Amino acid sequence: SIMKEEPAPISTLVPMAPPALDRVVKTCLAKDPEDRFQTAHDVRLQLQWVAEGGSQAGVPAPVAARRKNREIIAWAAFAAAALAAAALALGYARRAPKPPQPFRSALLPPEKAAVVVFPALSPDGSHVVFGARVEGKIALWERPLAAAEARMLPGTEGALLPFWSPDGRSIGFFADKKLKRLDIAGGPALILCDADGIGGTWNRDGVILFALPSGPLQRVSASGGAPSPVTRLDASRHETTHRYPSFLPDGRHFLYYAANLAGAPQDPANLIRVGSLDSRDDRPLLPAHSNTLYASGHLLYTRDGNLLAQRFDPKSFALSDEVAPVAQNVGSFGAFLNFSDFSASGNGVLVYGEATPPSSRLTWFDREGKKAGVVGESAPYVSYFRLSPDGTKVVATLRDPTTRRADIWIQDLSRGTRTRLTSDGSNNNTPVWSPDGSRIVFTSDRKHQGDLYVKDATGGVEEPIFEADGQRFAFDWSPDGKQLAIENREAGGQRTVALSFLPLDGERKPKVYLQRGSEVGMSRFSPDGRWLAYTSLDSGTWEVYVAPLTGPGGRRLISTSGGNQPRWRRDGRELFFLSGRKIMAVEIRTEPSFEAGTPKLLFDPGPFANYDVSADGQRFLVAVSDARETAPPLTLLVNWTALRGGHSP
């Protein structure tokens, strides 16, 4: 549109914007290059004049009638100005007057990127590496902050959690359950050791520290070799994991996150600690539930989505009591236990990703994939909801975008009303209806990482079903009401997962049905209670199987090219599952013996979070993800230490 249309004034988007800022933006977007500012320095002078009061805010301008047009104009202006803003930010950091002023700009994501995570600034603050998912595949991308675009780094497909070498020439990352390194200038990625890692750091002596899902931190040479533990879990503190290491300037001491995975988020063991390569001794710094790093005289960490800073002496380990807010709504990667998307260099440059909670709308489809209606408004569904046995209600997990805590809600399909079932301040998720629809069982982290509770669907008192160290999710309630199919994850050690049955009478001790290693997959009882549909990674790919609960006979493979999330039709004569994003159907016969037909494609609903099936198998309720063309930009913040009192520049 910029080629053939005149963009609307910026005051139509931000009514209180100073008129002079309108003129600056209009000059930047002039169609004739001769009419634009000729240098970024000229732009800086104009912006500085506006910021110092050269133009006062005007009367609010009329708001555009159509939101869609307004957003298109905003992104067109944003894209045209983003490169100049990034270059201006770096130039401003070098030439800023005293005292330095904070400056915020944006780094656009790669074209067609759906997700941007794990930003990592180089030690000198001139480059950033980040993970981006483009066309369904995640890889690492590298961008000099003075350049217009990022480039994908070959050999980093599937990579997570990158970190820089001290000289800024190489990066470490985790992919294919290996720790790897890659020279930024080019060359193949080198495998250093086996590691299903979740965080790493690299010192000037060629030592890399990295974390595993559980257990102590490990060290390995930057040239590869056998890793060895560098910390020890303290049983007296109930520690089960050490994560997210980050070296301090001396290259011998390091920060890390210690946690009790069996406990709640507020467990006393969940602390940022200081460790040493020269000793197993460590010391606590502050309670936190986040990754942490040291930069520009401060510790940086997040709490409830807010990026915070505290002054810190890396020699004496003295920590100031004053906590200064730096940024709000910082993104996090929940799969790694509150790993937040931020990074900082030693020269006052900081980059972070903003949280963009996924939003979905419950939508009905028929078997041909035609939309047949919607349920309520868009909401942040957390990949799990269930239709009630009578088909009149939906119980779902929704996440509050402000507190980032999940709670259970019930949607009445006929009345269109939504009622909150839990509100205790903890994370409550994976709700399951009882066979008669009168009660709901769910998982909560109020005491441990995941305990099971039950509550009447109409409200009332919550009753604990199973409370113990570790983590549990209920996936289905047997038709006779006597047991739950659950995932049971160990609190420590290898954190293995077992598909188990939990009796609801008597001792309530889980009975292992299938050991699964460290992976999780859903399971469902057949309507007659004789069979269990579940997923397994035995073949190297998630596949759907059906096995008898009791009696003779082994399991049967149902899917043929990958499958997950099985769902039964109410009469048990059909089983549905996902293959990728496609909804598949398989005819089932159990008499005189079990037989499964060939999977048939029903339809592809597009990006979605979860689905469920009506009792007759003719309609599918799908949480369709709200369309978003590209990931939000990363935010670049220069001279961030000048921020005080939470004021944004």
XYZ file of C-alpha atoms in Angstrom:
649
model
C 0.000 0.000 0.000
C 2.886 2.394 0.674
C 3.674 2.379 -3.052
C 0.308 3.734 -4.188
C -1.439 5.285 -1.167
C -0.772 8.077 1.289
C -0.588 6.718 4.847
C -2.969 8.244 7.336
C -1.482 10.610 9.938
C -0.080 8.841 12.970
C -2.482 10.877 15.088
C -5.308 8.657 13.770
C -3.595 5.757 15.524
C -2.307 7.600 18.605
C -4.650 10.559 19.088
C -2.441 12.312 21.662
C 0.746 12.096 19.600
C 2.528 15.466 19.224
C 1.825 17.080 15.825
C 5.556 17.403 15.170
C 5.946 13.650 15.475
C 3.303 13.360 12.758
C 5.519 15.499 10.523
C 8.634 13.418 11.294
C 6.861 10.168 10.379
C 5.366 11.700 7.233
C 8.831 12.846 6.143
C 10.266 9.358 6.739
C 7.519 7.911 4.516
C 7.771 10.427 1.687
C 7.529 8.684 -1.703
C 10.332 10.787 -3.214
C 13.665 9.881 -1.542
C 14.801 13.484 -1.902
C 11.947 14.572 0.356
C 13.008 12.245 3.209
C 15.586 12.840 5.922
C 18.989 12.081 4.485
C 20.629 10.611 7.612
C 19.576 8.866 10.810
C 21.306 11.720 12.626
C 18.717 14.127 11.204
C 15.929 11.885 12.459
C 17.482 11.740 15.922
C 17.674 15.519 16.150
C 14.030 15.836 15.191
C 12.907 13.173 17.673
C 15.012 14.709 20.427
C 13.406 18.089 19.771
C 9.931 16.532 19.955
C 10.814 14.670 23.160
C 12.119 17.844 24.808
C 8.817 19.626 24.292
C 9.152 21.159 20.844
C 5.586 20.146 20.112
C 2.746 19.684 22.538
C 0.074 17.014 22.264
C -2.877 18.163 20.225
C -6.576 17.623 20.434
C -7.469 13.950 20.019
C -7.954 13.164 16.362
C -10.905 11.134 15.039
C -10.405 7.380 15.409
C -10.490 5.427 12.149
C -13.776 3.662 11.581
C -12.298 0.358 10.501
C -9.789 -1.363 12.753
C -8.415 -3.527 9.959
C -7.399 -0.495 7.862
C -5.892 1.152 10.910
C -3.721 -1.889 11.643
C -2.545 -2.158 8.029
C -1.462 1.496 8.047
C 0.258 1.060 11.432
C 2.282 -1.948 10.311
C 3.244 -0.270 7.046
C 4.634 2.697 8.941
C 6.228 0.420 11.517
C 8.028 -1.689 8.923
C 9.357 1.387 7.095
C 10.733 2.889 10.306
C 12.034 -0.258 12.056
C 15.453 -0.345 10.375
C 16.071 3.316 11.052
C 15.013 2.808 14.669
C 17.432 -0.080 15.228
C 20.339 1.796 13.654
C 19.392 4.924 15.569
C 19.339 2.963 18.835
C 22.912 1.769 18.368
C 24.152 5.168 17.242
C 22.372 6.817 20.117
C 24.074 4.449 22.592
C 27.470 5.600 21.316
C 26.750 9.339 21.092
C 24.188 9.855 23.849
C 24.646 12.940 26.007
C 25.158 12.638 29.734
C 23.225 11.361 31.542
C 22.296 8.705 28.954
C 18.638 8.297 28.138
C 16.932 4.936 27.549
C 15.847 4.288 23.998
C 13.417 1.609 22.885
C 12.991 0.250 19.357
C 11.817 -2.912 17.631
C 13.476 -5.736 15.725
C 11.132 -7.189 13.134
C 10.878 -10.999 12.973
C 11.822 -12.978 9.873
C 9.175 -13.061 7.161
C 6.422 -15.618 7.880
C 7.820 -16.356 11.346
C 5.051 -17.646 13.621
C 7.105 -17.755 16.833
C 10.239 -15.932 17.989
C 11.864 -17.135 21.231
C 15.156 -17.336 23.157
C 16.822 -14.030 22.137
C 20.525 -14.022 23.062
C 22.660 -10.887 22.716
C 26.338 -11.196 21.858
C 28.747 -10.078 24.631
C 29.386 -6.732 22.887
C 25.676 -6.138 22.260
C 26.061 -5.869 18.481
C 24.357 -9.113 17.387
C 21.339 -11.103 18.487
C 20.577 -14.784 17.923
C 17.064 -16.111 18.427
C 14.867 -19.095 17.620
C 12.121 -18.629 15.039
C 9.508 -21.007 13.686
C 9.008 -20.431 9.965
C 6.653 -22.657 7.960
C 6.372 -25.062 10.875
C 10.123 -25.547 11.454
C 12.185 -23.901 14.179
C 15.806 -22.858 13.657
C 18.219 -20.224 14.927
C 18.519 -16.860 13.209
C 21.302 -14.290 13.604
C 21.030 -10.547 13.092
C 23.582 -7.767 13.457
C 21.612 -4.968 15.095
C 22.821 -2.547 12.423
C 21.565 -4.810 9.597
C 18.164 -4.775 7.932
C 17.374 -8.469 8.253
C 18.260 -11.656 10.076
C 19.658 -14.775 8.414
C 18.940 -18.368 9.284
C 21.943 -20.303 10.593
C 22.372 -23.599 8.689
C 22.637 -26.670 10.870
C 20.426 -25.295 13.657
C 17.129 -26.947 12.758
C 15.208 -27.802 15.916
C 17.612 -25.757 18.051
C 16.644 -24.343 21.434
C 18.166 -21.988 24.023
C 21.224 -20.503 22.241
C 24.093 -18.885 24.162
C 27.262 -17.061 23.014
C 30.956 -17.758 23.390
C 32.826 -14.955 25.253
C 34.513 -13.733 22.031
C 31.198 -13.521 20.181
C 32.385 -15.806 17.377
C 30.389 -18.930 18.217
C 27.137 -20.026 19.781
C 26.126 -23.074 21.758
C 22.637 -24.576 21.538
C 20.628 -27.751 22.105
C 19.131 -29.862 19.315
C 18.411 -33.569 18.786
C 19.181 -34.124 22.505
C 22.753 -32.957 21.929
C 24.778 -29.935 22.995
C 26.191 -28.357 19.844
C 28.336 -25.378 18.846
C 28.427 -23.379 15.650
C 30.823 -20.717 14.384
C 28.823 -17.681 13.301
C 31.128 -17.102 10.305
C 30.180 -20.497 8.860
C 30.902 -24.196 8.992
C 29.030 -27.238 10.287
C 27.508 -27.535 13.740
C 29.713 -29.662 16.010
C 28.334 -32.078 18.613
C 29.963 -31.572 22.027
C 28.084 -34.177 24.071
C 24.718 -35.810 24.707
C 22.436 -33.348 26.459
C 18.695 -32.836 26.535
C 19.625 -29.408 27.812
C 17.654 -26.490 29.187
C 20.135 -23.636 29.493
C 23.843 -23.071 28.949
C 26.667 -20.565 29.486
C 30.291 -20.308 28.233
C 33.349 -18.756 29.936
C 36.649 -17.431 28.542
C 38.516 -20.559 29.675
C 36.497 -22.724 27.287
C 34.205 -24.220 29.931
C 30.510 -24.666 29.140
C 27.958 -25.180 31.891
C 24.577 -26.611 30.976
C 21.450 -27.892 32.688
C 19.426 -31.062 32.276
C 15.687 -31.469 33.025
C 16.605 -32.658 36.505
C 19.756 -33.091 38.544
C 22.824 -30.864 39.012
C 24.479 -28.570 36.477
C 27.029 -30.188 34.168
C 30.318 -28.884 32.751
C 32.021 -29.820 29.487
C 34.861 -28.446 27.408
C 33.885 -26.144 24.536
C 35.793 -28.567 22.297
C 33.639 -31.493 23.454
C 34.064 -34.456 25.762
C 32.380 -36.210 28.644
C 30.346 -33.912 30.916
C 30.700 -33.983 34.696
C 28.551 -32.482 37.490
C 29.597 -29.100 38.842
C 26.855 -28.603 41.453
C 25.136 -30.985 43.839
C 21.492 -31.185 44.758
C 20.889 -30.445 48.432
C 18.445 -32.993 49.834
C 17.930 -30.904 52.961
C 16.555 -28.121 50.742
C 14.488 -30.641 48.726
C 16.174 -29.561 45.489
C 15.417 -31.673 42.435
C 16.897 -29.530 39.654
C 19.501 -26.854 38.893
C 18.800 -24.857 35.719
C 19.640 -21.835 33.547
C 23.318 -21.221 34.474
C 24.913 -17.852 33.659
C 28.575 -17.007 34.276
C 29.529 -13.924 36.269
C 32.343 -11.663 34.917
C 35.155 -13.573 36.650
C 34.290 -16.714 34.658
C 34.556 -18.863 37.792
C 31.320 -18.053 39.590
C 27.894 -18.438 38.043
C 24.228 -17.814 38.720
C 21.667 -20.596 38.469
C 18.090 -21.443 39.355
C 17.551 -24.141 42.014
C 14.094 -25.641 42.405
C 12.018 -28.349 43.975
C 9.997 -29.719 41.066
C 7.853 -31.614 43.539
C 6.774 -28.384 45.204
C 4.599 -25.410 44.392
C 5.990 -22.292 42.651
C 6.467 -20.632 46.053
C 8.457 -23.542 47.480
C 11.386 -22.308 49.670
C 13.836 -24.283 47.525
C 13.062 -22.153 44.456
C 15.942 -19.667 44.595
C 18.555 -17.937 42.485
C 21.915 -19.111 43.815
C 25.614 -18.432 43.164
C 27.882 -21.405 42.487
C 31.567 -21.828 41.706
C 33.692 -23.972 39.404
C 36.243 -24.273 42.201
C 33.924 -25.557 44.925
C 30.606 -27.329 45.406
C 29.672 -24.673 47.945
C 27.041 -22.148 46.932
C 24.999 -19.344 48.417
C 21.402 -18.129 48.011
C 20.656 -14.740 46.470
C 16.909 -14.252 46.175
C 13.626 -16.147 45.825
C 12.661 -16.362 42.167
C 11.003 -18.608 39.642
C 12.942 -17.483 36.569
C 16.183 -17.573 34.629
C 18.619 -14.857 35.736
C 21.672 -13.054 34.359
C 24.115 -10.341 35.418
C 24.563 -7.239 33.242
C 25.582 -3.624 33.808
C 25.859 -3.981 37.589
C 22.440 -5.621 38.014
C 20.746 -8.974 38.308
C 17.934 -9.330 35.777
C 15.053 -11.760 36.308
C 11.282 -11.933 35.848
C 8.354 -12.164 38.216
C 4.774 -12.506 36.974
C 5.870 -11.387 33.518
C 7.702 -8.274 34.749
C 11.424 -7.905 34.036
C 13.115 -6.652 37.218
C 16.617 -5.436 38.076
C 18.524 -5.331 41.361
C 21.991 -3.861 41.859
C 24.517 -6.612 42.461
C 28.236 -6.729 43.237
C 29.687 -9.795 41.439
C 32.751 -9.795 43.719
C 31.159 -9.550 47.150
C 27.788 -10.981 45.989
C 26.048 -8.120 47.789
C 22.524 -7.557 46.494
C 20.608 -4.313 46.859
C 17.143 -4.348 48.388
C 15.851 -1.941 45.744
C 14.005 -3.628 42.878
C 13.607 -1.579 39.681
C 11.085 -2.538 36.980
C 12.581 -2.606 33.478
C 9.856 -4.027 31.221
C 6.381 -5.501 31.441
C 4.666 -8.428 29.749
C 7.892 -10.279 28.958
C 7.376 -13.534 27.080
C 8.207 -16.930 28.537
C 8.600 -20.457 27.288
C 6.424 -22.523 29.617
C 7.883 -25.876 28.569
C 11.076 -24.919 30.424
C 9.530 -23.952 33.748
C 9.287 -20.184 33.414
C 12.229 -19.507 31.121
C 11.694 -15.874 30.088
C 12.711 -14.390 26.748
C 15.264 -11.719 27.643
C 18.998 -11.137 27.243
C 21.440 -8.316 27.989
C 25.021 -7.366 27.214
C 27.499 -5.507 29.390
C 27.182 -2.188 27.522
C 23.583 -1.347 28.407
C 21.808 -3.122 25.530
C 18.861 -5.361 26.366
C 16.486 -7.341 24.151
C 13.294 -9.148 25.105
C 10.214 -10.703 23.587
C 6.749 -9.648 24.609
C 4.171 -12.167 25.728
C 1.431 -12.781 23.201
C -1.006 -15.191 24.861
C -2.534 -17.480 22.237
C -6.208 -16.858 21.749
C -8.677 -19.345 20.300
C -12.377 -19.535 19.587
C -14.427 -22.682 20.068
C -15.831 -23.525 16.648
C -18.114 -26.358 15.501
C -17.243 -28.311 12.333
C -19.108 -31.114 10.572
C -17.355 -34.224 9.274
C -16.567 -32.522 5.963
C -14.797 -29.655 7.710
C -17.537 -27.077 7.197
C -18.017 -24.590 10.016
C -21.283 -25.121 11.859
C -21.231 -22.361 14.460
C -19.110 -20.815 17.204
C -19.217 -20.870 20.998
C -18.671 -17.608 22.891
C -15.862 -15.153 22.255
C -12.154 -15.727 21.676
C -10.284 -16.689 24.825
C -6.794 -17.869 25.860
C -7.535 -21.601 25.948
C -4.591 -23.567 27.312
C -4.724 -26.495 24.888
C -7.326 -28.430 26.875
C -11.134 -28.575 27.069
C -13.809 -31.291 27.293
C -17.458 -31.586 26.290
C -19.728 -32.699 29.131
C -21.220 -36.218 28.874
C -24.625 -34.771 27.932
C -23.063 -32.389 25.399
C -24.561 -29.223 26.936
C -21.408 -27.728 28.474
C -17.670 -27.359 27.942
C -15.090 -27.335 30.718
C -11.860 -25.609 29.726
C -8.566 -24.279 31.021
C -8.098 -20.543 30.439
C -5.016 -18.510 31.300
C -5.296 -14.998 32.705
C -3.032 -12.826 30.505
C -2.233 -10.534 33.451
C -1.411 -13.010 36.212
C -0.452 -15.812 33.771
C -2.235 -18.291 35.978
C -4.591 -20.926 34.632
C -8.065 -21.653 35.970
C -10.997 -23.911 35.152
C -14.100 -22.407 33.501
C -17.411 -23.946 32.420
C -19.153 -22.731 29.252
C -22.897 -23.343 28.902
C -23.448 -24.069 25.192
C -27.157 -23.253 25.133
C -27.084 -20.059 27.217
C -23.661 -18.824 26.066
C -22.556 -18.062 29.619
C -19.133 -18.812 31.099
C -18.642 -19.556 34.821
C -15.367 -19.733 36.718
C -14.868 -22.932 38.720
C -11.448 -22.299 40.385
C -9.940 -19.072 41.708
C -7.430 -19.874 44.442
C -4.378 -18.170 42.859
C -2.652 -21.397 41.794
C -2.448 -22.981 38.339
C -5.413 -25.279 37.746
C -5.691 -27.223 34.493
C -6.577 -30.446 32.578
C -10.205 -30.738 33.769
C -12.072 -34.040 33.283
C -15.814 -34.669 33.729
C -17.115 -37.499 35.876
C -19.195 -40.037 33.880
C -22.468 -38.492 35.097
C -21.261 -34.900 34.520
C -21.763 -33.865 38.143
C -18.092 -33.425 39.134
C -14.803 -32.313 37.639
C -11.317 -33.528 38.486
C -8.356 -31.268 37.733
C -4.653 -30.711 38.415
C -3.361 -27.917 40.668
C 0.114 -26.759 41.767
C -1.021 -25.219 45.058
C 0.972 -27.736 47.158
C 3.147 -29.724 44.755
C 3.950 -29.424 41.083
C 0.739 -31.254 40.234
C -1.870 -32.698 42.622
C -5.365 -33.949 41.764
C -8.529 -32.338 43.145
C -12.233 -32.850 42.514
C -15.075 -30.335 42.703
C -18.807 -30.303 41.974
C -19.496 -28.807 38.563
C -21.876 -26.352 40.243
C -19.206 -25.149 42.702
C -18.603 -25.833 46.360
C -15.623 -27.238 48.247
C -12.650 -28.786 46.454
C -11.595 -32.222 47.684
C -8.023 -33.492 47.249
C -7.874 -36.843 45.461
C -4.123 -37.367 45.408
C -1.400 -35.154 46.893
C 2.264 -36.184 46.755
C 5.647 -35.210 45.380
C 5.752 -35.167 41.592
C 3.258 -34.152 38.941
C 0.001 -35.714 37.784
C -2.528 -34.988 35.045
C -5.886 -36.729 34.778
C -6.772 -37.640 31.201
C -10.000 -39.619 31.634
C -12.507 -40.958 34.146
C -13.553 -44.583 33.666
C -17.206 -45.151 32.674
C -17.887 -47.054 35.916
C -16.539 -44.103 37.925
C -14.017 -46.231 39.795
C -10.658 -44.980 38.479
C -8.804 -42.277 36.595
C -6.322 -42.661 33.754
C -3.473 -40.322 34.721
C 0.042 -39.321 33.762
C 2.330 -39.614 36.778
C 5.739 -37.852 36.569
C 8.484 -38.471 39.120
C 9.579 -35.525 41.248
C 13.312 -36.042 40.738
C 15.858 -38.276 39.078
C 15.089 -38.912 35.417
C 11.596 -37.399 35.796
C 10.109 -40.434 34.047
C 6.431 -40.518 33.170
C 4.063 -43.450 33.617
C 0.557 -43.938 32.275
C -1.212 -45.140 35.404
C -4.634 -45.940 36.846
C -5.640 -44.218 40.093
C -8.393 -45.998 42.075
C -10.907 -43.579 43.578
C -11.735 -45.915 46.464
C -9.520 -47.388 49.141
C -5.795 -46.605 49.214
C -5.734 -44.487 46.046
C -2.326 -45.713 44.995
C -1.495 -45.305 41.263
C -0.967 -48.542 39.368
C 1.437 -48.294 36.427
C -0.062 -49.367 33.096
C 2.714 -48.208 30.753
C 6.128 -46.637 31.448
C 6.764 -43.785 29.022
C 10.203 -42.346 29.740
C 10.034 -38.547 29.794
C 7.264 -37.998 27.216
C 3.542 -37.459 27.738
C 0.598 -38.533 25.579
C -3.155 -38.577 26.123
C -5.345 -41.601 26.856
C -9.095 -42.338 26.832
C -11.272 -45.185 28.119
C -13.607 -46.816 25.608
C -17.304 -46.161 26.348
C -17.796 -49.772 27.514
C -14.755 -49.532 29.809
C -13.020 -52.569 28.298
C -10.335 -50.808 26.239
C -7.902 -47.944 26.532
C -6.829 -45.758 23.615
C -3.460 -44.135 24.268
C -0.402 -42.736 22.509
C 3.148 -44.020 22.638
C 6.572 -43.094 21.252
C 7.803 -46.693 21.046
C 8.293 -46.488 17.274
C 10.075 -43.137 17.465
C 6.894 -41.303 16.407
C 3.739 -40.657 18.381
C 1.188 -43.314 17.396
C -2.274 -44.251 18.706
C -2.784 -47.720 20.186
C -5.739 -49.561 21.739
C -5.183 -52.213 24.395
C -7.524 -54.209 26.673
C -7.771 -53.075 30.277
C -8.094 -56.669 31.450
C -8.134 -60.079 29.857
C -6.176 -61.557 26.972
C -4.826 -59.813 23.916
C -2.109 -57.295 23.217
C -2.259 -53.767 21.974
C -3.351 -52.806 18.451
C -1.812 -50.057 16.355
C -4.535 -47.658 15.184
C -2.720 -44.816 13.425
C -0.440 -45.540 10.472
C 1.625 -42.366 10.004
C 1.633 -40.601 13.335
C -1.211 -39.953 15.724
C -2.202 -38.237 18.956
C -5.204 -37.138 21.035
C -7.552 -40.137 20.617
C -11.308 -39.603 21.095
C -14.046 -42.282 21.126
C -17.511 -42.006 19.634
C -20.129 -42.631 22.313
C -21.129 -46.062 20.914
C -17.452 -47.157 20.694
C -17.688 -47.949 16.973
C -15.372 -45.186 15.852
C -12.125 -43.705 17.136
C -10.847 -40.262 16.148
C -7.312 -38.945 16.431
C -4.986 -36.277 15.077
C -2.331 -36.880 12.455
C -0.453 -33.593 12.383
C -3.338 -31.112 12.263
C -5.664 -33.468 10.377
C -8.616 -35.095 12.121
C -8.764 -38.804 11.261
C -11.425 -41.453 11.846
C -11.122 -45.250 12.221
C -13.990 -47.723 12.371
C -13.779 -50.034 15.402
C -15.347 -53.437 15.987
C -14.963 -55.288 19.295
C -17.116 -58.394 18.728
C -16.370 -61.219 18.302
C -12.819 -59.819 18.433
C -11.221 -56.407 18.231
C -10.753 -55.067 14.690
C -9.740 -51.589 13.498
C -10.313 -50.261 9.999
C -8.072 -48.070 7.869
C -7.712 -44.455 9.078
C -9.668 -42.002 6.924
C -9.039 -38.269 6.650
C -12.000 -36.148 7.706
C -10.651 -32.577 7.509
C -7.887 -30.145 8.469
C -9.289 -27.326 10.647
C -6.098 -25.227 10.407
C -4.137 -23.949 13.425
C -5.888 -25.019 16.613
C -5.235 -25.816 20.268
C -7.476 -28.817 20.961
C -10.643 -30.591 19.885
C -13.453 -32.807 21.146
C -16.201 -34.842 19.478
C -19.965 -34.923 19.906
C -21.488 -38.149 21.196
C -22.729 -39.204 17.728
C -19.368 -38.402 16.054
C -20.999 -35.995 13.592
C -19.679 -32.704 14.968
C -16.271 -31.574 16.191
C -15.644 -28.713 18.605
C -12.260 -27.165 17.803
C -10.367 -24.356 19.565
C -9.391 -22.531 16.367
C -6.385 -20.277 16.880
C -6.856 -16.618 16.022
C -5.010 -15.879 12.793
C -1.773 -13.944 13.079
C 0.371 -13.417 10.026
C 3.680 -13.092 11.816
C 5.288 -13.150 15.219
C 5.533 -9.882 17.175
C 8.874 -8.063 17.024
C 11.558 -8.286 19.654
C 12.061 -5.139 21.702
C 15.527 -3.535 21.802
C 16.218 -1.345 24.831
C 19.413 0.728 24.931
C 20.666 2.384 28.156
C 18.111 0.411 30.116
C 19.872 1.167 33.434
C 18.597 4.766 33.169
C 15.059 3.470 33.786
C 13.758 4.219 37.270
C 10.369 3.899 38.864
C 8.923 1.826 36.040
C 8.668 4.685 33.533
C 9.040 3.598 29.916
C 10.964 5.846 27.497
